[in-house]
Tab-separated table of C-alpha atoms and ligand atoms in Angstrom:
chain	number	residue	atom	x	y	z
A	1319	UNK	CA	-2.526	-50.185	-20.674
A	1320	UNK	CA	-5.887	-49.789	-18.916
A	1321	UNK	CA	-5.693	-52.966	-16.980
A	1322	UNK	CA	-3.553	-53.573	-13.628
A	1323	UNK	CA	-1.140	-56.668	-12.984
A	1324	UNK	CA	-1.278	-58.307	-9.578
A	1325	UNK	CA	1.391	-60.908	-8.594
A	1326	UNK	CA	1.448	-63.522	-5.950
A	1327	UNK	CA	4.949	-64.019	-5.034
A	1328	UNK	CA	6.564	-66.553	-2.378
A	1329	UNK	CA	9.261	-69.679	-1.843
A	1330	UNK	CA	7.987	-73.187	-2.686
A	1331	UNK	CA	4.744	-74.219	-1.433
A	1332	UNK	CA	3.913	-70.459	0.491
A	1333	UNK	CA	0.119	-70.710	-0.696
A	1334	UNK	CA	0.665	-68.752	-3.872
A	1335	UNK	CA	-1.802	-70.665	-6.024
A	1336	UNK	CA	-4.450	-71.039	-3.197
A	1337	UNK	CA	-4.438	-67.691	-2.899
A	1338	UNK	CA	-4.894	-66.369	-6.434
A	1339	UNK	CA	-7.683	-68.783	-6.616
A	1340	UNK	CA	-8.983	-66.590	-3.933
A	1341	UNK	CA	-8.341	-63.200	-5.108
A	1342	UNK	CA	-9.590	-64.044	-8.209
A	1343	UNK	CA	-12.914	-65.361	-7.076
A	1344	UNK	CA	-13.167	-62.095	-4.878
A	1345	UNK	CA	-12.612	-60.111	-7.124
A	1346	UNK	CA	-15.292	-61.322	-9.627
A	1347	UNK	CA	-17.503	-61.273	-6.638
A	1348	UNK	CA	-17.122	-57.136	-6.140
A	1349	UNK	CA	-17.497	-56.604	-10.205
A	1350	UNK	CA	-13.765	-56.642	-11.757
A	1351	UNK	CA	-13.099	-58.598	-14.726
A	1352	UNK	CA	-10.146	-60.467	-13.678
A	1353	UNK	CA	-7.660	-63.089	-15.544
A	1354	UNK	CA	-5.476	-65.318	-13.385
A	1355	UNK	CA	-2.315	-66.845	-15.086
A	1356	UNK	CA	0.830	-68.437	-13.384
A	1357	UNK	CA	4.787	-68.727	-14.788
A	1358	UNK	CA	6.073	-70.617	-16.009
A	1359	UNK	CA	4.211	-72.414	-18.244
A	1360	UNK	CA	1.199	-70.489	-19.396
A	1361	UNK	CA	1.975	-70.467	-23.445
A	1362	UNK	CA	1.974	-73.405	-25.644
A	1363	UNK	CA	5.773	-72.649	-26.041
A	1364	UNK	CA	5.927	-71.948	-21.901
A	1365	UNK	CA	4.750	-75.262	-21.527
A	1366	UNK	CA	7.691	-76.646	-23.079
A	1367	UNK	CA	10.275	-74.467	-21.420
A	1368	UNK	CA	8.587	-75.800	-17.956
A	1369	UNK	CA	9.130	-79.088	-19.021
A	1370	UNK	CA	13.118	-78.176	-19.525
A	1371	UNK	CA	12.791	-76.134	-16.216
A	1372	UNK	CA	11.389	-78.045	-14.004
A	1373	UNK	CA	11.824	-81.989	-14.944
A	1374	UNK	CA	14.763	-83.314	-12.443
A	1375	UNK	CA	16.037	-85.120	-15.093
A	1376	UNK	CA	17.238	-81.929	-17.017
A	1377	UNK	CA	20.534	-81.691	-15.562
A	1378	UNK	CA	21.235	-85.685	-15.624
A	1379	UNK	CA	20.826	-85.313	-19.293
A	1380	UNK	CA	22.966	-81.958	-19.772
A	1381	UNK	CA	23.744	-79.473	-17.107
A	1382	UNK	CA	21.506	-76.316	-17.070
A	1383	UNK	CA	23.756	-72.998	-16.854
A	1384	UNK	CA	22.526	-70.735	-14.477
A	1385	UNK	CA	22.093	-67.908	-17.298
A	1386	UNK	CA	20.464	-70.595	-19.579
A	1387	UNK	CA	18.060	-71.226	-16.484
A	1388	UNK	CA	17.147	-67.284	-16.538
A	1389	UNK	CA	16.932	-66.633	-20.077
A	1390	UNK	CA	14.405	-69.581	-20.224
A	1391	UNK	CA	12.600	-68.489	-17.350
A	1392	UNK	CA	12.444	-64.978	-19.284
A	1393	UNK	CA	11.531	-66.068	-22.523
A	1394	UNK	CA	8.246	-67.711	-20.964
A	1395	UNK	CA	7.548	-64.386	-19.377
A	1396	UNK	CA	8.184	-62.400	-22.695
A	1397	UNK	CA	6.103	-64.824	-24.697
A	1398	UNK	CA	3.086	-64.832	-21.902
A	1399	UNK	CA	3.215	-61.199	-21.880
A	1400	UNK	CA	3.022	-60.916	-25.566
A	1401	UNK	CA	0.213	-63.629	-25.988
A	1402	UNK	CA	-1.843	-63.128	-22.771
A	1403	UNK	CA	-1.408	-60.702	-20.528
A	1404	UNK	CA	-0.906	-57.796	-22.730
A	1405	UNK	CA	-3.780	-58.284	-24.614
A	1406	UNK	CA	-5.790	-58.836	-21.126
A	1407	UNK	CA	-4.469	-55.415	-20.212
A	1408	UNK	CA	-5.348	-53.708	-22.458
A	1409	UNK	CA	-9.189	-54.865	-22.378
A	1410	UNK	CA	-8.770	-53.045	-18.657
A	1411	UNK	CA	-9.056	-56.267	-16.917
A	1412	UNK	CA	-7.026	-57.401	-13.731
A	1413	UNK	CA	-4.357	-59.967	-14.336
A	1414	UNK	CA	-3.709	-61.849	-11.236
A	1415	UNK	CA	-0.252	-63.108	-12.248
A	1416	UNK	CA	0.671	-66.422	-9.703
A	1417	UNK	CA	5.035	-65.565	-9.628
A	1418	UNK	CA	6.583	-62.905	-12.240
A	1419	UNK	CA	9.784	-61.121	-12.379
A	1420	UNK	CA	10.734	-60.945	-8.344
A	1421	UNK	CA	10.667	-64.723	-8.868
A	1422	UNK	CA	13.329	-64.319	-11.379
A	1423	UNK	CA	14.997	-62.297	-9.028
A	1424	UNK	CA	14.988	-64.257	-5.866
A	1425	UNK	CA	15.517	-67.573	-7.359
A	1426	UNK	CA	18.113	-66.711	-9.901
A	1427	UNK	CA	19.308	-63.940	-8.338
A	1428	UNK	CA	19.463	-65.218	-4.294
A	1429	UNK	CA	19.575	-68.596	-5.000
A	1430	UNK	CA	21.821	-69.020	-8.677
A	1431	UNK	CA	23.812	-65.683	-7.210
A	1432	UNK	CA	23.532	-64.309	-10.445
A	1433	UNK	CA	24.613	-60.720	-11.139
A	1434	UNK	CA	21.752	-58.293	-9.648
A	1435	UNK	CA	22.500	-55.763	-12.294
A	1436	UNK	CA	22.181	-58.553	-15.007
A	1437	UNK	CA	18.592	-59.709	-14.070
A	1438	UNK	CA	17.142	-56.374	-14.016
A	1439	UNK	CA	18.919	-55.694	-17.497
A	1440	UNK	CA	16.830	-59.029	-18.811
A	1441	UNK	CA	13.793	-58.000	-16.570
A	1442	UNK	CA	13.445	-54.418	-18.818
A	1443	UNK	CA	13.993	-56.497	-22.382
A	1444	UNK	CA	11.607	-59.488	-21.123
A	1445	UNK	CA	8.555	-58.021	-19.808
A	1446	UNK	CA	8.098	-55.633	-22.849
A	1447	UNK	CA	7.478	-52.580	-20.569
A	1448	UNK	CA	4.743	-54.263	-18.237
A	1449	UNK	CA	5.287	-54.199	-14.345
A	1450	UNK	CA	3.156	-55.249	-11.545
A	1451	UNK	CA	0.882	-52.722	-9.653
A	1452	UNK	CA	0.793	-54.528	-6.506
A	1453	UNK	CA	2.671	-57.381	-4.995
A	1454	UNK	CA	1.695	-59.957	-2.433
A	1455	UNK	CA	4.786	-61.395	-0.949
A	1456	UNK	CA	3.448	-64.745	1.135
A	1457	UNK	CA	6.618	-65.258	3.416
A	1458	UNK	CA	7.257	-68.417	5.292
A	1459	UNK	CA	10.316	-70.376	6.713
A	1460	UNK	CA	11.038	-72.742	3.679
A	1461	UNK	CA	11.066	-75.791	5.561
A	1462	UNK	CA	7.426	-75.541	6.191
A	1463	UNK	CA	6.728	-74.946	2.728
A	1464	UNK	CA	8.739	-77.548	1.246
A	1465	UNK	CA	7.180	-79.465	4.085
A	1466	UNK	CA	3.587	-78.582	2.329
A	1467	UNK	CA	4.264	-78.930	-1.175
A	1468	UNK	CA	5.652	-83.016	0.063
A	1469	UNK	CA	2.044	-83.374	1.831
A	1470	UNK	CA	0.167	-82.280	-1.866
A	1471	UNK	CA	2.227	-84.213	-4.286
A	1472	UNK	CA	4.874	-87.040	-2.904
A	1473	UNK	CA	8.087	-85.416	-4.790
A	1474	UNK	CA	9.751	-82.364	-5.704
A	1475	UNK	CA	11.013	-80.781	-9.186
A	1476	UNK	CA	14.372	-79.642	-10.094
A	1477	UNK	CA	14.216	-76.574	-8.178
A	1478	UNK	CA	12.449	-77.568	-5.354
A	1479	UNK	CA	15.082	-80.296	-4.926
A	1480	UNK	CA	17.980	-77.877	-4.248
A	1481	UNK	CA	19.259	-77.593	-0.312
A	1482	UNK	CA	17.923	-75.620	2.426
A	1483	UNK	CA	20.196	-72.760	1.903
A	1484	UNK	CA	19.215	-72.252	-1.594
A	1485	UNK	CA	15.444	-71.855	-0.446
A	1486	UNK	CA	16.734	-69.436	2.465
A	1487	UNK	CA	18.737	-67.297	0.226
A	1488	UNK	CA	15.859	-67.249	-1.852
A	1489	UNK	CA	13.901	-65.798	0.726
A	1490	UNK	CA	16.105	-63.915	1.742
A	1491	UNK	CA	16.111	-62.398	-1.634
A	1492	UNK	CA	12.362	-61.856	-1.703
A	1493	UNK	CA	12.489	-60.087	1.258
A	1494	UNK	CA	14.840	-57.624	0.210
A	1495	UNK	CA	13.075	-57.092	-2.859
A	1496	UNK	CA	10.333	-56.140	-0.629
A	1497	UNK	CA	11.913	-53.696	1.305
A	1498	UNK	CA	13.325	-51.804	-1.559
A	1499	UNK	CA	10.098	-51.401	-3.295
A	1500	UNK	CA	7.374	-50.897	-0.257
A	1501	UNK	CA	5.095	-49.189	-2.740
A	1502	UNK	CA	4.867	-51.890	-4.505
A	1503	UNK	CA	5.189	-55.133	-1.941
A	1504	UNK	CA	2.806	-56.380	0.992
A	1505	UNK	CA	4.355	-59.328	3.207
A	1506	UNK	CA	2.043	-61.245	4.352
A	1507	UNK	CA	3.014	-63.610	7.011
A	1508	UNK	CA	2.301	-67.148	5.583
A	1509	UNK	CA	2.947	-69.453	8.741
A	1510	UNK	CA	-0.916	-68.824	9.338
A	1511	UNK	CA	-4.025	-70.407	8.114
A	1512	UNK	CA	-5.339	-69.511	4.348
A	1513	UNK	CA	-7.953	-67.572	5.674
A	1514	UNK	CA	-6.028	-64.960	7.765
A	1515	UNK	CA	-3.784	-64.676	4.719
A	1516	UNK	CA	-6.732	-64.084	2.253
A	1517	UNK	CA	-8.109	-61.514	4.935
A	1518	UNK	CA	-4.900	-59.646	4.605
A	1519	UNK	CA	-4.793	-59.522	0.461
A	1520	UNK	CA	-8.409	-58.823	0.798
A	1521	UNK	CA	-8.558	-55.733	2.543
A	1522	UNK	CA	-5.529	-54.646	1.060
A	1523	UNK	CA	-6.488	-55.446	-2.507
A	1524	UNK	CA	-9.894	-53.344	-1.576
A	1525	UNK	CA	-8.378	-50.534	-0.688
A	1526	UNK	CA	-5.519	-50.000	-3.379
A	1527	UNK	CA	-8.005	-50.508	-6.208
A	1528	UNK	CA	-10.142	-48.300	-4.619
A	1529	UNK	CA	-7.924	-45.424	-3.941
A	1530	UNK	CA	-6.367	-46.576	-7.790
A	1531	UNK	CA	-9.970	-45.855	-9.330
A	1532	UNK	CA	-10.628	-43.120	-7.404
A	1533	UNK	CA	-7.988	-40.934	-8.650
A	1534	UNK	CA	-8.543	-41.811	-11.895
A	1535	UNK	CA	-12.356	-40.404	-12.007
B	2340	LIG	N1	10.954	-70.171	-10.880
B	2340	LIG	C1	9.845	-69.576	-11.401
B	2340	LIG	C2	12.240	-69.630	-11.049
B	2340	LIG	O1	13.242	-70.203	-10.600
B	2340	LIG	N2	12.351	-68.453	-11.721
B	2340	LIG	C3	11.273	-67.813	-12.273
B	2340	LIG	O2	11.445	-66.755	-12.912
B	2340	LIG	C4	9.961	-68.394	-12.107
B	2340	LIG	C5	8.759	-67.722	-12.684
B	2340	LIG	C6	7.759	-72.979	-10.467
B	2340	LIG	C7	9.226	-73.136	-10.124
B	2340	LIG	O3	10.005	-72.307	-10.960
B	2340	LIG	C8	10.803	-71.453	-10.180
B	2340	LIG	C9	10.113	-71.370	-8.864
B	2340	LIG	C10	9.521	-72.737	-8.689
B	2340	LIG	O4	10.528	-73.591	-8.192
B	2340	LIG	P1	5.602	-74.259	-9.720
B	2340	LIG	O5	5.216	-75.683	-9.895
B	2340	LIG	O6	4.839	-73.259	-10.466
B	2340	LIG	O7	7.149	-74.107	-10.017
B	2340	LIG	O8	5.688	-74.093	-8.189
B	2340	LIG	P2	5.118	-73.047	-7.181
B	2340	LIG	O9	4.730	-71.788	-7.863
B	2340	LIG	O10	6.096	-72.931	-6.054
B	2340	LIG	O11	3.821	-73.779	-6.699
B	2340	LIG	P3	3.597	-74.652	-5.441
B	2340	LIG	O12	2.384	-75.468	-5.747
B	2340	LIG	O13	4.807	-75.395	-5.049
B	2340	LIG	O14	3.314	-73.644	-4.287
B	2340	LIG	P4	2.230	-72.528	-4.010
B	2340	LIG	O15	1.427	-72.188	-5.219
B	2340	LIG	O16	2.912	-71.424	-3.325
B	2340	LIG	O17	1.307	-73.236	-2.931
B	2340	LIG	P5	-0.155	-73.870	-3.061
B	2340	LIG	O18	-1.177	-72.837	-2.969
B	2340	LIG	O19	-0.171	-74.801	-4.228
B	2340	LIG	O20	-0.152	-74.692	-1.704
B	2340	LIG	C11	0.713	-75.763	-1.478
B	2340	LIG	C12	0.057	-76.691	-0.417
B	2340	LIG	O21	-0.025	-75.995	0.815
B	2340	LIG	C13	-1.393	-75.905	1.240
B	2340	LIG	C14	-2.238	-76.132	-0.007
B	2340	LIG	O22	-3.494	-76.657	0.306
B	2340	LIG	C15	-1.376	-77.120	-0.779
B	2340	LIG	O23	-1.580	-78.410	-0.332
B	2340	LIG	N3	-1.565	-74.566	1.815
B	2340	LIG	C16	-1.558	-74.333	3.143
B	2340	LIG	N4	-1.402	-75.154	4.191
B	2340	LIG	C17	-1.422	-74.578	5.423
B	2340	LIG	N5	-1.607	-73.236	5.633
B	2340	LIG	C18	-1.782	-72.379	4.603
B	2340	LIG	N6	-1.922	-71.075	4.813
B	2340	LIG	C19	-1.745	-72.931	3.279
B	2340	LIG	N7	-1.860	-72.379	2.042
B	2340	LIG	C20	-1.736	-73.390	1.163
């Protein structure tokens, strides 16, 4: 595919949004033609499968499995890879992508402590052969970012509603995802305003693309 995939990763309420709102805008700015997208929840059907994901009443109805949870969280990402940002990719644009498969990882993975091994089993059927080019990890103490996402909107969804120690195993999880792929992962250190953050996934988004296109003259 001609295009490159960028994802915003980070626990509840680490900026993730604000910040592709940046990039995105930034990256108009310099020339790129860029689409930004989010999981879950981009498709018609994704929208649906949020609904299941997210609504706290899900597991007062019926109780969510943890391999139910990721194999709904992976269908959205198969079905907005095979509606939107394949097709994106292959026009050469930039899809800014706000969470992707590391969230998969960390939350269903660090904080369901499902099998490793499994996820990246479903990761290699779900995303139909696409992978990011360059991840922005925004780390922050979960408590402050729960903390944040109470000051925007008054209440928290299923996930956001589990205890502290699922959110710091989640992190936990990012983090190592980060180390074993440095090629691929910048942590940025989120416990700082939005525009030291955006300096850092500026200058570093600058300079990969650059050195990306460069090679490829
Ligand atoms: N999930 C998702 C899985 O379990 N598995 C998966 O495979 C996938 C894909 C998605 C949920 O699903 C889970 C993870 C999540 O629990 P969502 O509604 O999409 O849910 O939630 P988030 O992606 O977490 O979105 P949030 O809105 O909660 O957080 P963001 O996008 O990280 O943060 P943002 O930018 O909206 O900012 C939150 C608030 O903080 C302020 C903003 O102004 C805003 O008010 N803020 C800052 N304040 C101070 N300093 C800064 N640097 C700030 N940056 C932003």
């Amino acid at each position: 595919m001609r295009g490159l995939l960028i994802t915003i990763e980070g626990i509840e309420g680490s900026g993730k949004t604000t910040q592709a709102i940046r990039l995105e805008s930034y990256l108009k700015s310099i020339g790129y033609q860029v689409l930004r997208t989010f999981e879950p929840g981009a498709t018609q059907l994704g929208k649906k499968l949020r609904g299941i994901l997210l609504d706290v009443n899900t597991d007062n109805s019926s109780s969510l499995h943890p391999i139910t949870e990721l194999l709904l969280f992976s269908a959205d990402r198969t079905q907005h890879i095979y509606e939107i940002i394949a097709p994106e990719l292959e026009q050469g644009k930039i899809v800014i992508c706000d969470r992707f498969i590391d969230s998969t990882t960390a939350y269903q993975g660090g904080g369901r402590k499902l099998d490793l091994n499994q996820i990246l089993e479903i990761h290699k059927i779900a995303t139909l052969g696409v992978i990011p080019f360059r991840t922005y990890l925004l780390d922050l103490p979960p408590e402050i970012g729960l903390q944040r996402v109470l000051e925007q909107r008054n209440k928290l969804d299923r996930l956001e509603s589990e205890n502290i120690e699922f959110h710091k195993n989640i992190r936990a999880q990012f983090l190592k995802l980060a180390e074993l792929n440095p090629e691929r992962f910048l942590v940025i250190d989120s416990n700082n305003t939005e525009d030291y953050v955006f300096e850092v996934i500026k200058n570093d988004v600058t300079r990969v693309l650059n050195e990306y296109y460069s090679r490829k003259k």
